Amino acid sequence: MSELKVNSIKGTGASTAAITIDSSAGTCTANITNNLSNRNIIINGAAQVNQRGDLTGQTSSVYFVDRFRVAMGSAGTWSLSQSTDTPDGFGNSMKLDCTTAKSSLDADSFMMIQQKIEGQNAQAFAKGTSAAKQFAVSFYIKSNVSGTYTAEVQDNDNNRIASKTFTVSDGNWNRYSLVFPADTTGAFDNDNAQSMDIKIWLVGGTNYSSGTVNTSSWASKTNVNRVSSSNVNLASSTSNELYITGVQLEVGSVVTDFEHRSFAQELASCQRYYFKLTADDNDSVFLGYSTNGSSFYGEVPFPTSMRTMPTFTGSSTAARYFSSNTSNDFTISNLAIHGAHTSANPHHTSMYVAISSADGGTAGVCQVQNDVGTFEFSAEL
């Protein structure tokens, strides 16, 4: 048996060792620039979480599979869904299916799939400093529309973009890897607002594609230079569809294997931005109290602290304030968040609805009546 005995391993042009070996203990210290965990800045990149459910008849910008948004205008009509058509090693993907075509694009036609990212989650890129790092992006795509696609990383704090093109050449699942340059101009704000996003352009009218795409460096955002003039028009036919999964964004010049996280981890991360309560007939949803004969207040705890105080949307389903001696029906959509709620990373909210003939000072519950009801809270970027 042969054996290699060294004190360290160092690159030919490096000033420090990549691996340093303790000759007595037999252990080593490694200088690893790509961490093995928590390196994917994208949330729900494997499309595991889909709280909103599948969407049909979409003609304008909307969130669908959690944390992913389809931004579009004058780009036909689309069904957006979670699919089980995947490459090996994945359980889900996002599916975009054209149901009404837009074969002749308007100048302002656009469509892209994107994820928005908080500034405090992008600090490791050291953007705007002399130590700025590269942006390594990877994803799996399957589409029956072959041709050129444009990927874009945008710095929203400083109105700058970097672009790359890639080619889909067959109808199979393939992984695409793109490395965007470092940028020493303009730092990301260290807060909970949108500082950057990653986009894949699927439709781009001449307002976005009539210039020259700068694929070698960062530049100020100029709309006509954002999309390749050769970019596909995914909206050209109702037979067109695209699947995507395994979306990863990491610091550095090396694209690593996709970082799989558990469903529970991804769900908790998604619920920072959006969560949906669904209840059946007679299910109790939250506790509350009647302060007088016409007001019901309730407390809704969030499963995780949200990015900011969310907005509320309720279904047009009947609900009921129910206590020991009275019940009063109302519509879920009439509920409203009560109070200013200025705390950072809120973990609960107070809800209010007008009712009638209640006993003041009595505790009760909010129950859904007759059908499935939904309570949606959104703090999306």
mmCIF file of C-alpha atoms in Angstrom:
data_model
loop_
_atom_site.group_PDB
_atom_site.id
_atom_site.type_symbol
_atom_site.label_atom_id
_atom_site.label_comp_id
_atom_site.label_asym_id
_atom_site.label_seq_id
_atom_site.Cartn_x
_atom_site.Cartn_y
_atom_site.Cartn_z
ATOM 1 C CA MET A 1 0.000 0.000 0.000
ATOM 2 C CA SER A 2 1.385 3.429 -0.981
ATOM 3 C CA GLU A 3 1.050 6.472 1.246
ATOM 4 C CA LEU A 4 1.455 10.183 0.569
ATOM 5 C CA LYS A 5 2.859 12.243 3.448
ATOM 6 C CA VAL A 6 2.664 16.036 3.166
ATOM 7 C CA ASN A 7 2.238 19.012 5.467
ATOM 8 C CA SER A 8 -0.020 20.988 3.146
ATOM 9 C CA ILE A 9 -1.467 21.222 -0.339
ATOM 10 C CA LYS A 10 -1.220 24.538 -2.139
ATOM 11 C CA GLY A 11 -2.040 25.783 -5.621
ATOM 12 C CA THR A 12 0.894 26.570 -7.879
ATOM 13 C CA GLY A 13 0.141 30.299 -7.846
ATOM 14 C CA ALA A 14 -1.391 30.534 -4.380
ATOM 15 C CA SER A 15 0.171 32.270 -1.378
ATOM 16 C CA THR A 16 -1.649 30.124 1.202
ATOM 17 C CA ALA A 17 -2.368 26.424 1.430
ATOM 18 C CA ALA A 18 -5.761 25.034 0.437
ATOM 19 C CA ILE A 19 -5.301 22.159 2.926
ATOM 20 C CA THR A 20 -3.067 22.246 6.005
ATOM 21 C CA ILE A 21 -2.298 18.930 7.738
ATOM 22 C CA ASP A 22 -1.529 18.388 11.428
ATOM 23 C CA SER A 23 1.269 15.809 11.141
ATOM 24 C CA SER A 24 0.839 14.492 14.695
ATOM 25 C CA ALA A 25 -2.961 14.327 14.973
ATOM 26 C CA GLY A 26 -3.594 13.330 11.391
ATOM 27 C CA THR A 27 -6.303 15.985 10.962
ATOM 28 C CA CYS A 28 -6.518 18.791 8.429
ATOM 29 C CA THR A 29 -7.834 22.301 7.987
ATOM 30 C CA ALA A 30 -9.293 23.178 4.601
ATOM 31 C CA ASN A 31 -9.829 26.599 3.055
ATOM 32 C CA ILE A 32 -13.188 25.992 1.346
ATOM 33 C CA THR A 33 -14.720 28.925 -0.519
ATOM 34 C CA ASN A 34 -17.985 27.141 -1.445
ATOM 35 C CA ASN A 35 -19.736 26.141 1.775
ATOM 36 C CA LEU A 36 -21.435 22.783 1.591
ATOM 37 C CA SER A 37 -24.671 23.980 3.243
ATOM 38 C CA ASN A 38 -26.755 27.147 3.166
ATOM 39 C CA ARG A 39 -25.104 28.202 -0.061
ATOM 40 C CA ASN A 40 -28.274 28.447 -2.192
ATOM 41 C CA ILE A 41 -29.753 31.914 -1.821
ATOM 42 C CA ILE A 42 -32.845 30.939 -3.807
ATOM 43 C CA ILE A 43 -35.813 29.821 -1.679
ATOM 44 C CA ASN A 44 -37.882 26.823 -2.843
ATOM 45 C CA GLY A 45 -35.595 26.238 -5.817
ATOM 46 C CA ALA A 46 -36.847 22.658 -6.158
ATOM 47 C CA ALA A 47 -40.490 23.833 -6.338
ATOM 48 C CA GLN A 48 -41.546 21.758 -3.327
ATOM 49 C CA VAL A 49 -43.900 24.327 -1.774
ATOM 50 C CA ASN A 50 -47.034 25.492 -3.588
ATOM 51 C CA GLN A 51 -49.312 27.163 -1.045
ATOM 52 C CA ARG A 52 -51.332 29.104 -3.624
ATOM 53 C CA GLY A 53 -52.166 26.078 -5.729
ATOM 54 C CA ASP A 54 -52.217 25.919 -9.510
ATOM 55 C CA LEU A 55 -53.372 28.999 -11.456
ATOM 56 C CA THR A 56 -55.180 29.238 -14.797
ATOM 57 C CA GLY A 57 -56.123 32.073 -17.121
ATOM 58 C CA GLN A 58 -53.204 34.292 -16.098
ATOM 59 C CA THR A 59 -52.536 37.370 -18.250
ATOM 60 C CA SER A 60 -50.684 39.602 -15.772
ATOM 61 C CA SER A 61 -47.903 39.331 -13.208
ATOM 62 C CA VAL A 62 -48.544 36.875 -10.380
ATOM 63 C CA TYR A 63 -46.820 34.690 -7.784
ATOM 64 C CA PHE A 64 -47.437 30.955 -8.206
ATOM 65 C CA VAL A 65 -45.164 28.209 -6.826
ATOM 66 C CA ASP A 66 -43.856 29.814 -3.642
ATOM 67 C CA ARG A 67 -41.324 32.649 -3.981
ATOM 68 C CA PHE A 68 -41.437 32.477 -7.781
ATOM 69 C CA ARG A 69 -43.253 35.133 -9.773
ATOM 70 C CA VAL A 70 -44.179 35.278 -13.419
ATOM 71 C CA ALA A 71 -43.986 38.901 -14.540
ATOM 72 C CA MET A 72 -45.822 39.466 -17.807
ATOM 73 C CA GLY A 73 -47.765 41.869 -19.967
ATOM 74 C CA SER A 74 -49.159 41.506 -23.503
ATOM 75 C CA ALA A 75 -47.816 37.942 -23.567
ATOM 76 C CA GLY A 76 -50.896 35.761 -24.009
ATOM 77 C CA THR A 77 -52.675 33.673 -21.395
ATOM 78 C CA TRP A 78 -51.017 31.072 -19.177
ATOM 79 C CA SER A 79 -51.632 28.181 -16.830
ATOM 80 C CA LEU A 80 -49.050 28.071 -14.045
ATOM 81 C CA SER A 81 -48.680 24.951 -11.947
ATOM 82 C CA GLN A 82 -46.550 22.617 -9.874
ATOM 83 C CA SER A 83 -45.593 19.527 -11.878
ATOM 84 C CA THR A 84 -44.115 16.101 -11.174
ATOM 85 C CA ASP A 85 -42.284 16.102 -14.519
ATOM 86 C CA THR A 86 -38.697 16.431 -13.294
ATOM 87 C CA PRO A 87 -35.069 15.523 -13.920
ATOM 88 C CA ASP A 88 -33.625 12.686 -11.855
ATOM 89 C CA GLY A 89 -33.238 13.585 -8.194
ATOM 90 C CA PHE A 90 -36.165 16.044 -8.033
ATOM 91 C CA GLY A 91 -39.800 15.578 -7.065
ATOM 92 C CA ASN A 92 -41.352 18.762 -8.444
ATOM 93 C CA SER A 93 -40.949 21.450 -11.057
ATOM 94 C CA MET A 94 -42.747 24.607 -12.150
ATOM 95 C CA LYS A 95 -44.778 24.355 -15.342
ATOM 96 C CA LEU A 96 -45.728 27.289 -17.587
ATOM 97 C CA ASP A 97 -48.269 26.342 -20.265
ATOM 98 C CA CYS A 98 -49.444 28.792 -22.953
ATOM 99 C CA THR A 99 -53.246 28.644 -23.388
ATOM 100 C CA THR A 100 -53.762 31.755 -25.559
ATOM 101 C CA ALA A 101 -50.914 32.605 -27.904
ATOM 102 C CA LYS A 102 -49.304 35.976 -28.637
ATOM 103 C CA SER A 103 -47.490 35.154 -31.858
ATOM 104 C CA SER A 104 -46.997 38.785 -32.919
ATOM 105 C CA LEU A 105 -45.435 40.647 -30.017
ATOM 106 C CA ASP A 106 -46.171 44.238 -29.097
ATOM 107 C CA ALA A 107 -43.200 46.501 -28.430
ATOM 108 C CA ASP A 108 -43.962 46.329 -24.693
ATOM 109 C CA SER A 109 -44.649 42.564 -24.532
ATOM 110 C CA PHE A 110 -42.693 40.868 -21.783
ATOM 111 C CA MET A 111 -42.669 37.680 -19.755
ATOM 112 C CA MET A 112 -40.141 36.344 -17.286
ATOM 113 C CA ILE A 113 -39.911 34.022 -14.332
ATOM 114 C CA GLN A 114 -38.190 35.666 -11.385
ATOM 115 C CA GLN A 115 -37.376 35.520 -7.700
ATOM 116 C CA LYS A 116 -36.896 38.675 -5.626
ATOM 117 C CA ILE A 117 -34.228 38.642 -2.897
ATOM 118 C CA GLU A 118 -33.862 40.686 0.285
ATOM 119 C CA GLY A 119 -30.735 42.800 0.599
ATOM 120 C CA GLN A 120 -29.769 41.186 3.900
ATOM 121 C CA ASN A 121 -29.670 37.814 2.121
ATOM 122 C CA ALA A 122 -27.290 39.081 -0.576
ATOM 123 C CA GLN A 123 -24.504 40.577 1.552
ATOM 124 C CA ALA A 124 -22.083 37.689 0.908
ATOM 125 C CA PHE A 125 -21.596 38.916 -2.678
ATOM 126 C CA ALA A 126 -19.757 41.964 -1.222
ATOM 127 C CA LYS A 127 -21.158 43.941 -4.124
ATOM 128 C CA GLY A 128 -19.849 47.486 -4.413
ATOM 129 C CA THR A 129 -16.556 46.673 -2.697
ATOM 130 C CA SER A 130 -13.082 45.727 -3.877
ATOM 131 C CA ALA A 131 -13.769 42.203 -2.599
ATOM 132 C CA ALA A 132 -16.896 41.756 -4.773
ATOM 133 C CA LYS A 133 -17.759 38.138 -5.616
ATOM 134 C CA GLN A 134 -19.201 36.504 -8.721
ATOM 135 C CA PHE A 135 -22.763 35.203 -9.015
ATOM 136 C CA ALA A 136 -23.064 31.502 -9.923
ATOM 137 C CA VAL A 137 -26.528 30.621 -11.260
ATOM 138 C CA SER A 138 -27.826 27.214 -12.283
ATOM 139 C CA PHE A 139 -31.185 25.624 -13.095
ATOM 140 C CA TYR A 140 -32.803 22.737 -14.953
ATOM 141 C CA ILE A 141 -35.122 23.509 -17.877
ATOM 142 C CA LYS A 142 -37.234 21.363 -20.170
ATOM 143 C CA SER A 143 -39.104 23.005 -23.034
ATOM 144 C CA ASN A 144 -40.410 22.207 -26.490
ATOM 145 C CA VAL A 145 -39.299 25.685 -27.600
ATOM 146 C CA SER A 146 -35.653 25.524 -28.620
ATOM 147 C CA GLY A 147 -33.531 28.619 -29.077
ATOM 148 C CA THR A 148 -31.895 31.469 -27.199
ATOM 149 C CA TYR A 149 -33.008 32.521 -23.715
ATOM 150 C CA THR A 150 -31.751 35.445 -21.632
ATOM 151 C CA ALA A 151 -30.997 35.264 -17.898
ATOM 152 C CA GLU A 152 -30.570 38.437 -15.882
ATOM 153 C CA VAL A 153 -29.383 39.409 -12.413
ATOM 154 C CA GLN A 154 -30.625 42.817 -11.329
ATOM 155 C CA ASP A 155 -29.349 45.146 -8.620
ATOM 156 C CA ASN A 156 -32.486 47.069 -7.655
ATOM 157 C CA ASP A 157 -30.691 49.343 -5.182
ATOM 158 C CA ASN A 158 -28.403 50.807 -7.848
ATOM 159 C CA ASN A 159 -30.410 50.152 -11.034
ATOM 160 C CA ARG A 160 -27.778 47.863 -12.576
ATOM 161 C CA ILE A 161 -28.039 44.578 -14.476
ATOM 162 C CA ALA A 162 -25.859 41.729 -15.691
ATOM 163 C CA SER A 163 -27.045 39.367 -18.423
ATOM 164 C CA LYS A 164 -26.172 36.005 -19.954
ATOM 165 C CA THR A 165 -27.722 34.032 -22.784
ATOM 166 C CA PHE A 166 -28.091 30.271 -23.018
ATOM 167 C CA THR A 167 -29.451 27.898 -25.641
ATOM 168 C CA VAL A 168 -32.136 25.250 -25.225
ATOM 169 C CA SER A 169 -31.512 22.801 -28.035
ATOM 170 C CA ASP A 170 -33.795 19.854 -27.332
ATOM 171 C CA GLY A 171 -36.960 18.884 -25.460
ATOM 172 C CA ASN A 172 -35.163 17.063 -22.637
ATOM 173 C CA TRP A 173 -34.233 18.078 -19.120
ATOM 174 C CA ASN A 174 -30.858 19.823 -19.111
ATOM 175 C CA ARG A 175 -28.946 21.776 -16.485
ATOM 176 C CA TYR A 176 -27.725 25.234 -17.429
ATOM 177 C CA SER A 177 -24.900 26.955 -15.531
ATOM 178 C CA LEU A 178 -24.096 30.660 -15.805
ATOM 179 C CA VAL A 179 -21.513 32.728 -13.924
ATOM 180 C CA PHE A 180 -22.177 36.463 -13.727
ATOM 181 C CA PRO A 181 -19.252 38.824 -13.045
ATOM 182 C CA ALA A 182 -18.518 40.522 -9.748
ATOM 183 C CA ASP A 183 -19.495 44.175 -9.494
ATOM 184 C CA THR A 184 -17.447 46.683 -7.504
ATOM 185 C CA THR A 185 -20.006 49.442 -8.146
ATOM 186 C CA GLY A 186 -23.004 49.889 -5.833
ATOM 187 C CA ALA A 187 -23.582 47.906 -2.644
ATOM 188 C CA PHE A 188 -26.747 46.008 -1.746
ATOM 189 C CA ASP A 189 -28.696 47.598 1.112
ATOM 190 C CA ASN A 190 -28.575 45.490 4.269
ATOM 191 C CA ASP A 191 -32.314 45.353 4.966
ATOM 192 C CA ASN A 192 -35.515 43.401 4.323
ATOM 193 C CA ALA A 193 -36.383 45.212 1.087
ATOM 194 C CA GLN A 194 -35.786 43.932 -2.436
ATOM 195 C CA SER A 195 -32.157 44.443 -3.405
ATOM 196 C CA MET A 196 -31.760 41.987 -6.240
ATOM 197 C CA ASP A 197 -33.618 39.480 -8.322
ATOM 198 C CA ILE A 198 -32.846 36.797 -10.829
ATOM 199 C CA LYS A 199 -34.899 36.547 -14.020
ATOM 200 C CA ILE A 200 -35.220 34.259 -17.008
ATOM 201 C CA TRP A 201 -36.783 36.065 -19.949
ATOM 202 C CA LEU A 202 -39.323 34.071 -21.968
ATOM 203 C CA VAL A 203 -40.849 36.915 -24.018
ATOM 204 C CA GLY A 204 -39.305 40.281 -24.875
ATOM 205 C CA GLY A 205 -40.757 42.875 -27.258
ATOM 206 C CA THR A 206 -38.603 45.472 -28.970
ATOM 207 C CA ASN A 207 -38.792 47.792 -25.959
ATOM 208 C CA TYR A 208 -36.523 45.230 -24.270
ATOM 209 C CA SER A 209 -34.694 43.532 -27.156
ATOM 210 C CA SER A 210 -33.844 46.175 -29.772
ATOM 211 C CA GLY A 211 -30.481 47.120 -28.265
ATOM 212 C CA THR A 212 -27.339 45.164 -27.437
ATOM 213 C CA VAL A 213 -27.219 42.815 -24.471
ATOM 214 C CA ASN A 214 -24.088 43.329 -22.412
ATOM 215 C CA THR A 215 -23.045 39.813 -21.396
ATOM 216 C CA SER A 216 -19.523 40.553 -20.174
ATOM 217 C CA SER A 217 -20.020 43.037 -17.317
ATOM 218 C CA TRP A 218 -22.535 44.901 -15.181
ATOM 219 C CA ALA A 219 -24.146 48.010 -16.641
ATOM 220 C CA SER A 220 -26.794 50.570 -15.830
ATOM 221 C CA LYS A 221 -30.245 49.183 -16.596
ATOM 222 C CA THR A 222 -31.382 50.260 -20.039
ATOM 223 C CA ASN A 223 -34.544 48.454 -21.104
ATOM 224 C CA VAL A 224 -33.669 48.000 -24.792
ATOM 225 C CA ASN A 225 -30.439 46.208 -23.788
ATOM 226 C CA ARG A 226 -32.008 43.637 -21.481
ATOM 227 C CA VAL A 227 -33.063 40.814 -23.827
ATOM 228 C CA SER A 228 -31.308 39.173 -26.742
ATOM 229 C CA SER A 229 -32.826 40.074 -30.106
ATOM 230 C CA SER A 230 -32.737 36.320 -30.786
ATOM 231 C CA ASN A 231 -34.682 35.459 -27.605
ATOM 232 C CA VAL A 232 -37.460 32.914 -28.011
ATOM 233 C CA ASN A 233 -41.091 33.943 -27.862
ATOM 234 C CA LEU A 234 -42.516 31.292 -25.569
ATOM 235 C CA ALA A 235 -45.991 32.759 -26.167
ATOM 236 C CA SER A 236 -45.922 32.068 -29.915
ATOM 237 C CA SER A 237 -48.168 28.974 -29.765
ATOM 238 C CA THR A 238 -50.620 27.240 -27.442
ATOM 239 C CA SER A 239 -48.495 24.113 -27.791
ATOM 240 C CA ASN A 240 -45.594 25.831 -25.999
ATOM 241 C CA GLU A 241 -44.664 24.918 -22.456
ATOM 242 C CA LEU A 242 -41.683 25.189 -20.151
ATOM 243 C CA TYR A 243 -40.671 23.353 -16.975
ATOM 244 C CA ILE A 244 -38.036 24.595 -14.545
ATOM 245 C CA THR A 245 -36.589 23.321 -11.259
ATOM 246 C CA GLY A 246 -33.321 23.139 -9.333
ATOM 247 C CA VAL A 247 -32.861 26.915 -9.370
ATOM 248 C CA GLN A 248 -29.709 27.889 -7.476
ATOM 249 C CA LEU A 249 -27.848 31.144 -6.842
ATOM 250 C CA GLU A 250 -24.559 30.986 -4.951
ATOM 251 C CA VAL A 251 -21.527 33.131 -4.218
ATOM 252 C CA GLY A 252 -18.414 32.630 -6.322
ATOM 253 C CA SER A 253 -17.263 31.359 -9.676
ATOM 254 C CA VAL A 254 -18.117 27.688 -9.157
ATOM 255 C CA VAL A 255 -21.524 26.112 -9.806
ATOM 256 C CA THR A 256 -21.992 23.284 -7.317
ATOM 257 C CA ASP A 257 -24.507 20.460 -7.098
ATOM 258 C CA PHE A 258 -28.018 21.618 -6.234
ATOM 259 C CA GLU A 259 -28.503 22.040 -2.490
ATOM 260 C CA HIS A 260 -31.539 19.972 -1.517
ATOM 261 C CA ARG A 261 -33.367 21.130 1.604
ATOM 262 C CA SER A 262 -36.206 19.435 3.440
ATOM 263 C CA PHE A 263 -39.816 20.361 2.739
ATOM 264 C CA ALA A 264 -40.133 21.704 6.297
ATOM 265 C CA GLN A 265 -37.131 24.018 5.813
ATOM 266 C CA GLU A 266 -38.445 25.364 2.527
ATOM 267 C CA LEU A 267 -41.997 25.793 3.885
ATOM 268 C CA ALA A 268 -40.769 27.856 6.841
ATOM 269 C CA SER A 269 -38.679 30.035 4.527
ATOM 270 C CA CYS A 270 -41.641 30.543 2.184
ATOM 271 C CA GLN A 271 -43.987 31.429 5.032
ATOM 272 C CA ARG A 272 -41.818 34.428 5.870
ATOM 273 C CA TYR A 273 -43.337 35.947 2.706
ATOM 274 C CA TYR A 274 -46.736 34.265 2.368
ATOM 275 C CA PHE A 275 -48.918 31.806 4.183
ATOM 276 C CA LYS A 276 -52.419 30.550 3.654
ATOM 277 C CA LEU A 277 -54.866 29.129 6.181
ATOM 278 C CA THR A 278 -57.455 26.775 4.715
ATOM 279 C CA ALA A 279 -60.417 25.575 6.786
ATOM 280 C CA ASP A 280 -63.424 23.316 6.196
ATOM 281 C CA ASP A 281 -67.003 23.717 7.388
ATOM 282 C CA ASN A 282 -67.145 24.287 11.188
ATOM 283 C CA ASP A 283 -63.356 24.359 11.563
ATOM 284 C CA SER A 284 -62.181 26.836 14.190
ATOM 285 C CA VAL A 285 -59.484 29.117 12.799
ATOM 286 C CA PHE A 286 -58.512 31.566 15.547
ATOM 287 C CA LEU A 287 -59.568 32.779 18.979
ATOM 288 C CA GLY A 288 -60.999 36.202 19.709
ATOM 289 C CA TYR A 289 -63.442 38.240 21.713
ATOM 290 C CA SER A 290 -66.337 40.649 21.347
ATOM 291 C CA THR A 291 -65.663 44.066 22.865
ATOM 292 C CA ASN A 292 -69.266 45.187 22.355
ATOM 293 C CA GLY A 293 -72.341 44.152 20.435
ATOM 294 C CA SER A 294 -70.905 44.993 17.014
ATOM 295 C CA SER A 295 -67.170 44.191 16.999
ATOM 296 C CA PHE A 296 -65.170 40.943 16.933
ATOM 297 C CA TYR A 297 -61.391 40.951 17.331
ATOM 298 C CA GLY A 298 -59.142 37.923 16.939
ATOM 299 C CA GLU A 299 -55.447 37.081 17.159
ATOM 300 C CA VAL A 300 -53.795 35.154 14.308
ATOM 301 C CA PRO A 301 -50.297 33.808 15.061
ATOM 302 C CA PHE A 302 -47.944 33.450 12.097
ATOM 303 C CA PRO A 303 -46.096 30.125 11.704
ATOM 304 C CA THR A 304 -42.855 32.095 11.412
ATOM 305 C CA SER A 305 -41.978 35.778 11.736
ATOM 306 C CA MET A 306 -42.928 37.439 8.464
ATOM 307 C CA ARG A 307 -40.738 39.808 6.468
ATOM 308 C CA THR A 308 -43.032 42.716 7.296
ATOM 309 C CA MET A 309 -46.642 43.155 8.347
ATOM 310 C CA PRO A 310 -48.589 41.327 5.626
ATOM 311 C CA THR A 311 -51.671 42.260 3.682
ATOM 312 C CA PHE A 312 -54.765 40.087 4.135
ATOM 313 C CA THR A 313 -57.080 38.526 1.572
ATOM 314 C CA GLY A 314 -60.044 36.383 2.579
ATOM 315 C CA SER A 315 -62.325 34.243 0.459
ATOM 316 C CA SER A 316 -65.995 35.105 -0.115
ATOM 317 C CA THR A 317 -66.926 32.286 2.244
ATOM 318 C CA ALA A 318 -69.205 32.534 5.256
ATOM 319 C CA ALA A 319 -67.606 32.498 8.688
ATOM 320 C CA ARG A 320 -68.990 32.850 12.196
ATOM 321 C CA TYR A 321 -68.071 34.380 15.501
ATOM 322 C CA PHE A 322 -69.141 31.663 17.913
ATOM 323 C CA SER A 323 -69.225 31.919 21.692
ATOM 324 C CA SER A 324 -71.085 30.150 24.463
ATOM 325 C CA ASN A 325 -74.317 32.044 24.000
ATOM 326 C CA THR A 326 -74.355 33.630 20.572
ATOM 327 C CA SER A 327 -73.199 33.294 16.994
ATOM 328 C CA ASN A 328 -72.912 35.890 14.257
ATOM 329 C CA ASP A 329 -72.165 35.213 10.610
ATOM 330 C CA PHE A 330 -69.941 37.338 8.376
ATOM 331 C CA THR A 331 -67.896 36.927 5.192
ATOM 332 C CA ILE A 332 -64.181 36.096 5.511
ATOM 333 C CA SER A 333 -63.291 38.777 2.947
ATOM 334 C CA ASN A 334 -64.754 41.382 5.324
ATOM 335 C CA LEU A 335 -62.073 40.644 7.916
ATOM 336 C CA ALA A 336 -59.333 43.258 8.131
ATOM 337 C CA ILE A 337 -56.001 43.609 9.895
ATOM 338 C CA HIS A 338 -56.529 45.893 12.877
ATOM 339 C CA GLY A 339 -53.970 48.457 13.994
ATOM 340 C CA ALA A 340 -50.748 49.919 12.625
ATOM 341 C CA HIS A 341 -48.381 47.037 13.535
ATOM 342 C CA THR A 342 -44.988 48.655 13.033
ATOM 343 C CA SER A 343 -42.818 45.974 14.655
ATOM 344 C CA ALA A 344 -40.064 44.396 12.565
ATOM 345 C CA ASN A 345 -40.425 40.698 11.722
ATOM 346 C CA PRO A 346 -44.029 40.492 13.005
ATOM 347 C CA HIS A 347 -45.104 37.148 14.448
ATOM 348 C CA HIS A 348 -48.863 37.744 14.764
ATOM 349 C CA THR A 349 -51.641 40.105 13.780
ATOM 350 C CA SER A 350 -54.992 41.272 15.137
ATOM 351 C CA MET A 351 -58.061 40.826 12.939
ATOM 352 C CA TYR A 352 -61.303 42.805 13.112
ATOM 353 C CA VAL A 353 -64.788 42.394 11.644
ATOM 354 C CA ALA A 354 -68.110 44.078 12.317
ATOM 355 C CA ILE A 355 -70.825 41.756 13.661
ATOM 356 C CA SER A 356 -74.241 42.200 15.205
ATOM 357 C CA SER A 357 -76.041 41.251 18.405
ATOM 358 C CA ALA A 358 -73.014 39.947 20.287
ATOM 359 C CA ASP A 359 -72.511 40.110 24.026
ATOM 360 C CA GLY A 360 -69.677 42.471 24.875
ATOM 361 C CA GLY A 361 -66.722 41.024 26.745
ATOM 362 C CA THR A 362 -67.261 37.426 25.643
ATOM 363 C CA ALA A 363 -64.590 35.167 24.170
ATOM 364 C CA GLY A 364 -65.238 33.149 21.048
ATOM 365 C CA VAL A 365 -63.757 31.546 17.955
ATOM 366 C CA CYS A 366 -63.847 32.274 14.246
ATOM 367 C CA GLN A 367 -65.366 29.284 12.468
ATOM 368 C CA VAL A 368 -65.717 28.681 8.721
ATOM 369 C CA GLN A 369 -69.260 27.886 7.611
ATOM 370 C CA ASN A 370 -70.727 25.751 4.814
ATOM 371 C CA ASP A 371 -67.681 25.526 2.528
ATOM 372 C CA VAL A 372 -63.886 25.681 2.411
ATOM 373 C CA GLY A 373 -62.594 29.090 3.444
ATOM 374 C CA THR A 374 -59.164 30.657 2.961
ATOM 375 C CA PHE A 375 -57.206 33.301 4.869
ATOM 376 C CA GLU A 376 -54.155 34.596 2.977
ATOM 377 C CA PHE A 377 -51.359 36.724 4.416
ATOM 378 C CA SER A 378 -48.737 38.139 2.038
ATOM 379 C CA ALA A 379 -45.501 40.015 2.769
ATOM 380 C CA GLU A 380 -43.962 39.378 -0.663
ATOM 381 C CA LEU A 381 -41.293 41.705 -2.007
#
